[in-house]
């Protein structure tokens, strides 16, 4: 019973292609996130959605477009893939209280390799 | 928003020894969270300490928080080979967590 599930786990594709990564959470959390982890293990936040609404959009190229059909799903579509997009992408979810989140639950990641 | 800065970057110890990792941050926080990441996996939430708490325990984990020094430490007692992982701190004061590059802990059997 995976709490935050991402698909696919691995994705190898050629430069210029368009690809999507899907994320689903069954925790009833109201906020979902996409993070990118580079080869140096630095985790960078990309997007955040709260109840299907975009609340955080960091400096990410327009080729990246998140979509949240409902609060349990947050998908990431990437157009015109570039070599520099190769990384591990993590989806996460959380429920926020008055004093911040109660902790994030992460998916197991999607390793994207652009060749 | 702010990220935590973990120190040291890497730590190697023998099984049974204690491991201490430190975290510094720059602005006020609501809480501070510690996460573990095993190789090839997602981050796992370990423990959350609120700004009005000074110390918290969870099993072999002990976290301290000093808001006057804007620092936190994570102590893992009686370490095991299975504790080998990267550990991240995340100060929480806004609508997102920003992670540093973590401390890579290696526990040798």
XYZ file of C-alpha atoms in Angstrom:
224
model
C 0.000 0.000 0.000
C 2.383 2.672 -1.237
C 1.629 6.110 0.205
C 3.199 8.181 -2.583
C 3.723 6.334 -5.821
C 5.513 7.573 -8.909
C 5.635 6.068 -12.360
C 7.764 5.231 -14.143
C 10.701 4.414 -11.866
C 13.169 4.697 -14.721
C 12.875 6.700 -17.912
C 15.465 6.776 -20.695
C 14.674 8.990 -23.632
C 16.271 10.969 -26.423
C 16.839 14.694 -26.507
C 13.910 16.602 -27.897
C 11.266 14.114 -26.772
C 8.292 14.932 -24.542
C 7.664 12.777 -21.476
C 5.419 12.656 -18.421
C 5.923 11.414 -14.876
C 2.900 10.569 -12.772
C 2.439 10.832 -9.023
C -0.385 9.716 -6.767
C -0.778 9.872 -2.986
C -3.335 8.008 -0.899
C -2.654 9.818 2.363
C -5.357 12.450 2.055
C -2.713 15.188 2.072
C -3.673 18.573 0.701
C -0.318 19.612 -0.748
C 1.929 17.926 -3.306
C 5.398 18.808 -4.569
C 7.919 18.023 -7.259
C 11.624 18.049 -6.400
C 14.634 17.516 -8.661
C 17.775 15.873 -7.275
C 20.944 16.320 -9.288
C 24.057 14.162 -9.348
C 25.477 16.018 -6.331
C 22.401 15.037 -4.308
C 21.133 18.610 -4.112
C 17.338 18.555 -3.849
C 15.663 21.499 -5.490
C 11.956 22.243 -5.213
C 10.242 22.826 -8.546
C 6.503 23.079 -7.935
C 3.911 22.826 -5.220
C 0.150 22.385 -5.467
C -2.384 22.838 -2.701
C -5.815 21.367 -3.378
C -5.177 21.394 -7.137
C -3.940 24.988 -7.158
C -0.389 25.961 -8.018
C 1.187 27.730 -5.038
C 4.897 27.438 -5.740
C 6.587 27.726 -9.090
C 10.321 28.065 -8.703
C 12.588 29.209 -11.498
C 11.941 26.262 -13.746
C 12.013 26.360 -17.577
C 8.635 26.616 -19.267
C 9.276 23.201 -20.759
C 8.215 21.796 -17.376
C 4.482 21.869 -16.784
C 2.796 20.347 -13.738
C -0.818 19.249 -13.805
C -3.015 18.366 -10.869
C -6.332 16.781 -11.932
C -7.304 16.324 -8.285
C -5.619 16.736 -4.926
C -4.379 13.144 -4.920
C -2.489 13.455 -8.203
C 0.304 15.678 -9.451
C 1.851 14.900 -12.819
C 4.890 16.453 -14.419
C 5.142 16.903 -18.160
C 8.439 17.842 -19.752
C 8.683 19.096 -23.327
C 11.745 19.103 -25.578
C 13.932 17.198 -23.145
C 17.549 18.320 -22.778
C 20.642 16.528 -21.483
C 20.610 18.754 -18.392
C 17.185 17.436 -17.425
C 18.779 14.131 -16.458
C 18.200 13.753 -12.724
C 16.038 11.977 -10.210
C 12.613 13.566 -9.803
C 10.788 13.111 -6.524
C 7.155 13.671 -5.778
C 6.148 14.431 -2.188
C 3.016 15.271 -0.255
C 2.239 16.848 3.081
C -0.519 18.122 5.303
C 0.062 21.536 6.760
C -0.918 22.769 10.184
C -0.722 26.199 11.719
C 2.953 25.723 12.527
C 4.138 24.298 9.273
C 3.955 20.862 7.808
C 3.793 17.637 9.765
C 6.454 16.175 7.566
C 6.666 15.299 3.913
C 6.136 11.839 2.473
C 8.273 11.202 -0.590
C 7.851 8.847 -3.493
C 10.728 6.573 -4.455
C 11.755 8.763 -7.360
C 11.902 8.646 -11.158
C 15.385 8.433 -12.611
C 15.291 10.327 -15.893
C 18.178 9.869 -18.321
C 18.241 11.959 -21.471
C 20.580 10.658 -24.186
C 12.524 30.421 2.658
C 15.804 28.984 3.706
C 17.725 25.782 3.547
C 19.552 23.990 6.284
C 23.283 23.504 6.036
C 24.413 20.098 7.253
C 27.802 19.441 8.737
C 29.903 17.393 8.246
C 29.393 16.585 4.577
C 30.522 13.020 5.190
C 30.986 10.862 8.282
C 32.407 7.345 8.614
C 32.097 5.335 11.827
C 32.130 1.753 13.076
C 28.995 -0.111 14.074
C 28.116 0.554 17.679
C 29.532 4.071 17.692
C 27.393 7.185 17.930
C 26.970 9.537 14.955
C 26.324 13.245 15.357
C 25.249 15.497 12.525
C 24.707 19.217 12.764
C 22.455 21.643 10.982
C 22.544 25.433 10.844
C 19.974 27.810 9.435
C 19.530 31.544 9.132
C 16.033 32.767 9.988
C 13.254 31.999 12.462
C 11.428 28.696 12.107
C 8.166 27.007 13.047
C 9.819 23.631 13.233
C 12.853 21.742 11.954
C 12.693 18.321 10.352
C 15.259 15.591 9.739
C 15.075 13.146 6.875
C 17.047 10.085 5.779
C 17.723 9.038 2.204
C 19.013 5.587 1.401
C 20.846 5.188 -1.879
C 18.426 5.211 -4.802
C 15.379 5.896 -2.637
C 13.209 8.821 -1.623
C 13.601 10.803 1.572
C 12.033 9.393 4.715
C 10.817 11.686 7.475
C 12.601 10.838 10.737
C 11.662 13.420 13.317
C 10.196 16.903 13.678
C 11.093 19.285 16.484
C 9.025 22.414 17.077
C 10.563 25.800 17.742
C 9.464 25.726 21.391
C 11.102 22.336 22.002
C 14.744 21.832 22.911
C 15.146 18.101 22.662
C 13.253 15.186 21.212
C 13.833 11.437 21.157
C 12.666 8.705 18.834
C 14.180 5.279 19.375
C 17.941 5.613 18.812
C 17.538 9.155 17.496
C 17.990 12.259 19.590
C 17.449 15.712 18.130
C 18.304 18.981 19.809
C 17.333 22.471 18.769
C 18.932 25.728 19.833
C 16.940 28.589 18.341
C 19.288 31.202 19.805
C 22.169 29.703 17.823
C 19.918 28.681 14.925
C 21.267 25.171 15.015
C 20.125 21.597 15.463
C 21.860 18.292 15.896
C 20.869 14.724 15.150
C 22.463 11.994 17.255
C 22.163 8.359 16.249
C 23.225 6.105 19.103
C 24.611 2.580 18.776
C 24.776 2.898 14.996
C 24.164 -0.047 12.690
C 25.266 -0.753 9.129
C 21.643 -0.171 8.097
C 21.949 3.460 9.238
C 24.222 4.087 6.235
C 22.417 6.826 4.316
C 22.344 10.577 3.681
C 20.703 12.708 6.337
C 19.055 16.042 5.595
C 17.720 18.763 7.826
C 14.930 21.070 6.697
C 13.972 24.246 8.578
C 10.253 24.896 8.129
C 9.035 28.483 8.212
C 7.041 28.898 5.018
C 5.096 26.870 2.528
C 7.953 24.656 1.357
C 10.936 22.733 2.679
C 14.312 23.509 1.180
C 16.936 20.831 1.659
C 20.703 21.142 1.732
C 23.115 18.564 0.356
C 22.988 16.434 3.481
C 25.487 14.484 5.558
C 26.539 11.168 4.039
C 26.893 8.673 6.882
C 28.768 5.422 6.327
C 28.598 2.828 9.101
C 31.112 0.000 8.755
C 30.287 -3.432 10.164
